């Protein structure tokens, strides 16, 4: 599970690496689904010419745990995600709500 999360985190880090100042965002779209004996992973994402990125991924383990992350990112509002999961121990919350101040 952690390995898969780490891989996904690395993918997101690559996807959201800031483009160089002279590079305009290029529209793109991709999706894939991978299924093996232990899990199903589905992912899709698209980005438009103004830098708005929308996507989601779903991970379903063979024991029934599943998580879906729906995210959106743009140059003005940054990265926002909604996570739906049935993983044990979770409660409804919004832990990422935070204010950042540059000093
Ligand atoms: C599925 O999980 C088992 C047990 O951890 C592991 O041995 C096997 O390699 C896994 N299969 C795949 C396709 O990842």
PDB file of C-alpha atoms and ligand atoms in Angstrom:
ATOM      1  CA  UNK A   1       0.000   0.000   0.000  1.00  0.00           C
ATOM      2  CA  UNK A   2       2.715   2.468   1.010  1.00  0.00           C
ATOM      3  CA  UNK A   3       4.727   1.589  -2.073  1.00  0.00           C
ATOM      4  CA  UNK A   4       1.742   2.367  -4.277  1.00  0.00           C
ATOM      5  CA  UNK A   5       1.102   5.642  -2.484  1.00  0.00           C
ATOM      6  CA  UNK A   6       4.769   6.553  -2.867  1.00  0.00           C
ATOM      7  CA  UNK A   7       4.657   5.812  -6.587  1.00  0.00           C
ATOM      8  CA  UNK A   8       1.523   7.898  -6.992  1.00  0.00           C
ATOM      9  CA  UNK A   9       3.077  10.718  -4.958  1.00  0.00           C
ATOM     10  CA  UNK A  10       6.112  10.656  -7.241  1.00  0.00           C
ATOM     11  CA  UNK A  11       3.889  10.747 -10.313  1.00  0.00           C
ATOM     12  CA  UNK A  12       2.042  13.738  -8.911  1.00  0.00           C
ATOM     13  CA  UNK A  13       5.332  15.447  -8.095  1.00  0.00           C
ATOM     14  CA  UNK A  14       6.391  15.051 -11.716  1.00  0.00           C
ATOM     15  CA  UNK A  15       3.036  16.198 -13.051  1.00  0.00           C
ATOM     16  CA  UNK A  16       2.961  19.282 -10.841  1.00  0.00           C
ATOM     17  CA  UNK A  17       6.562  20.345 -11.230  1.00  0.00           C
ATOM     18  CA  UNK A  18       6.349  24.039 -12.067  1.00  0.00           C
ATOM     19  CA  UNK A  19       6.834  24.692 -15.779  1.00  0.00           C
ATOM     20  CA  UNK A  20       9.572  27.075 -16.848  1.00  0.00           C
ATOM     21  CA  UNK A  21       8.362  30.678 -17.134  1.00  0.00           C
ATOM     22  CA  UNK A  22       8.419  30.686 -20.937  1.00  0.00           C
ATOM     23  CA  UNK A  23       6.493  27.425 -21.303  1.00  0.00           C
ATOM     24  CA  UNK A  24       2.765  27.709 -21.898  1.00  0.00           C
ATOM     25  CA  UNK A  25       0.741  24.741 -20.645  1.00  0.00           C
ATOM     26  CA  UNK A  26      -0.108  22.274 -23.395  1.00  0.00           C
ATOM     27  CA  UNK A  27      -3.500  20.572 -23.299  1.00  0.00           C
ATOM     28  CA  UNK A  28      -3.227  16.869 -22.586  1.00  0.00           C
ATOM     29  CA  UNK A  29      -5.275  13.948 -21.418  1.00  0.00           C
ATOM     30  CA  UNK A  30      -4.490  10.434 -20.294  1.00  0.00           C
ATOM     31  CA  UNK A  31      -6.066   7.562 -18.488  1.00  0.00           C
ATOM     32  CA  UNK A  32      -5.188   4.035 -17.575  1.00  0.00           C
ATOM     33  CA  UNK A  33      -6.371   1.159 -15.465  1.00  0.00           C
ATOM     34  CA  UNK A  34      -4.209  -1.566 -14.016  1.00  0.00           C
ATOM     35  CA  UNK A  35      -5.547  -4.681 -12.413  1.00  0.00           C
ATOM     36  CA  UNK A  36      -3.601  -7.528 -10.878  1.00  0.00           C
ATOM     37  CA  UNK A  37      -4.126 -10.164  -8.206  1.00  0.00           C
ATOM     38  CA  UNK A  38      -3.807  -7.618  -5.412  1.00  0.00           C
ATOM     39  CA  UNK A  39      -5.320  -4.380  -6.527  1.00  0.00           C
ATOM     40  CA  UNK A  40      -7.036  -2.291  -9.136  1.00  0.00           C
ATOM     41  CA  UNK A  41      -5.636   1.128  -9.926  1.00  0.00           C
ATOM     42  CA  UNK A  42      -7.408   3.577 -12.212  1.00  0.00           C
ATOM     43  CA  UNK A  43      -6.137   7.001 -13.056  1.00  0.00           C
ATOM     44  CA  UNK A  44      -7.148   9.784 -15.404  1.00  0.00           C
ATOM     45  CA  UNK A  45      -6.079  13.364 -15.802  1.00  0.00           C
ATOM     46  CA  UNK A  46      -6.395  16.236 -18.224  1.00  0.00           C
ATOM     47  CA  UNK A  47      -4.911  19.688 -18.434  1.00  0.00           C
ATOM     48  CA  UNK A  48      -5.936  22.667 -20.542  1.00  0.00           C
ATOM     49  CA  UNK A  49      -4.026  25.523 -22.141  1.00  0.00           C
ATOM     50  CA  UNK A  50      -4.596  27.815 -19.156  1.00  0.00           C
ATOM     51  CA  UNK A  51      -2.909  25.394 -16.774  1.00  0.00           C
ATOM     52  CA  UNK A  52      -6.030  23.943 -15.176  1.00  0.00           C
ATOM     53  CA  UNK A  53      -5.451  20.294 -14.323  1.00  0.00           C
ATOM     54  CA  UNK A  54      -8.266  17.905 -13.363  1.00  0.00           C
ATOM     55  CA  UNK A  55      -7.903  14.290 -12.512  1.00  0.00           C
ATOM     56  CA  UNK A  56      -8.632  11.403 -10.252  1.00  0.00           C
ATOM     57  CA  UNK A  57      -7.271   8.081  -9.181  1.00  0.00           C
ATOM     58  CA  UNK A  58      -8.834   5.106  -7.494  1.00  0.00           C
ATOM     59  CA  UNK A  59      -7.022   2.353  -5.687  1.00  0.00           C
ATOM     60  CA  UNK A  60      -8.921  -0.778  -4.664  1.00  0.00           C
ATOM     61  CA  UNK A  61      -7.101  -3.414  -2.649  1.00  0.00           C
ATOM     62  CA  UNK A  62      -8.144  -7.051  -2.776  1.00  0.00           C
ATOM     63  CA  UNK A  63      -9.281  -6.847   0.858  1.00  0.00           C
ATOM     64  CA  UNK A  64     -11.896  -4.261  -0.102  1.00  0.00           C
ATOM     65  CA  UNK A  65     -10.164  -1.092   1.016  1.00  0.00           C
ATOM     66  CA  UNK A  66     -10.554   1.599  -1.542  1.00  0.00           C
ATOM     67  CA  UNK A  67      -9.630   5.214  -1.981  1.00  0.00           C
ATOM     68  CA  UNK A  68     -10.610   7.688  -4.652  1.00  0.00           C
ATOM     69  CA  UNK A  69      -8.869  11.029  -4.926  1.00  0.00           C
ATOM     70  CA  UNK A  70     -10.430  13.651  -7.174  1.00  0.00           C
ATOM     71  CA  UNK A  71      -8.182  16.649  -7.655  1.00  0.00           C
ATOM     72  CA  UNK A  72      -7.997  19.922  -9.463  1.00  0.00           C
ATOM     73  CA  UNK A  73      -5.145  22.373  -9.717  1.00  0.00           C
ATOM     74  CA  UNK A  74      -4.648  25.716 -11.376  1.00  0.00           C
ATOM     75  CA  UNK A  75      -2.199  28.619 -11.135  1.00  0.00           C
ATOM     76  CA  UNK A  76      -4.629  30.772  -9.093  1.00  0.00           C
ATOM     77  CA  UNK A  77      -6.134  28.366  -6.571  1.00  0.00           C
ATOM     78  CA  UNK A  78      -3.387  25.783  -6.352  1.00  0.00           C
ATOM     79  CA  UNK A  79      -4.014  22.110  -5.696  1.00  0.00           C
ATOM     80  CA  UNK A  80      -7.310  20.915  -4.198  1.00  0.00           C
ATOM     81  CA  UNK A  81      -8.286  17.341  -3.569  1.00  0.00           C
ATOM     82  CA  UNK A  82     -11.283  15.428  -2.308  1.00  0.00           C
ATOM     83  CA  UNK A  83     -10.621  11.991  -0.921  1.00  0.00           C
ATOM     84  CA  UNK A  84     -13.256   9.300  -0.543  1.00  0.00           C
ATOM     85  CA  UNK A  85     -12.249   6.149   1.261  1.00  0.00           C
ATOM     86  CA  UNK A  86     -13.520   3.275   3.346  1.00  0.00           C
ATOM     87  CA  UNK A  87     -10.155   2.687   5.003  1.00  0.00           C
ATOM     88  CA  UNK A  88     -10.416   1.852   8.721  1.00  0.00           C
ATOM     89  CA  UNK A  89      -9.776   4.663  11.168  1.00  0.00           C
ATOM     90  CA  UNK A  90     -10.759   7.499   8.899  1.00  0.00           C
ATOM     91  CA  UNK A  91     -13.135  10.225   9.982  1.00  0.00           C
ATOM     92  CA  UNK A  92     -14.564  13.020   7.900  1.00  0.00           C
ATOM     93  CA  UNK A  93     -12.096  15.899   8.059  1.00  0.00           C
ATOM     94  CA  UNK A  94     -10.283  18.563   6.080  1.00  0.00           C
ATOM     95  CA  UNK A  95      -6.753  18.418   7.511  1.00  0.00           C
ATOM     96  CA  UNK A  96      -5.139  20.281   4.640  1.00  0.00           C
ATOM     97  CA  UNK A  97      -7.018  23.549   5.213  1.00  0.00           C
ATOM     98  CA  UNK A  98      -4.142  25.871   6.028  1.00  0.00           C
ATOM     99  CA  UNK A  99      -2.993  29.412   5.530  1.00  0.00           C
ATOM    100  CA  UNK A 100       0.526  30.064   4.334  1.00  0.00           C
ATOM    101  CA  UNK A 101       2.143  33.472   4.870  1.00  0.00           C
ATOM    102  CA  UNK A 102       5.353  34.551   3.226  1.00  0.00           C
ATOM    103  CA  UNK A 103       7.574  36.532   5.636  1.00  0.00           C
TER     104      UNK A 103
HETATM  105  C1  LIG B   1       0.279  -9.925  -4.549  1.00  0.00           C
HETATM  106  O1  LIG B   1       0.582 -10.009  -3.168  1.00  0.00           O
HETATM  107  C2  LIG B   1       1.380 -11.145  -2.830  1.00  0.00           C
HETATM  108  C3  LIG B   1       1.508 -11.176  -1.333  1.00  0.00           C
HETATM  109  O2  LIG B   1       2.028  -9.979  -0.836  1.00  0.00           O
HETATM  110  C4  LIG B   1       2.709 -11.018  -3.549  1.00  0.00           C
HETATM  111  O3  LIG B   1       3.525 -12.133  -3.254  1.00  0.00           O
HETATM  112  C5  LIG B   1       2.478 -10.955  -5.053  1.00  0.00           C
HETATM  113  O4  LIG B   1       3.693 -10.730  -5.727  1.00  0.00           O
HETATM  114  C6  LIG B   1       1.514  -9.833  -5.384  1.00  0.00           C
HETATM  115  N1  LIG B   1       1.179  -9.885  -6.793  1.00  0.00           N
HETATM  116  C7  LIG B   1       1.298  -8.834  -7.592  1.00  0.00           C
HETATM  117  C8  LIG B   1       0.886  -9.043  -9.008  1.00  0.00           C
HETATM  118  O5  LIG B   1       1.718  -7.748  -7.196  1.00  0.00           O
END
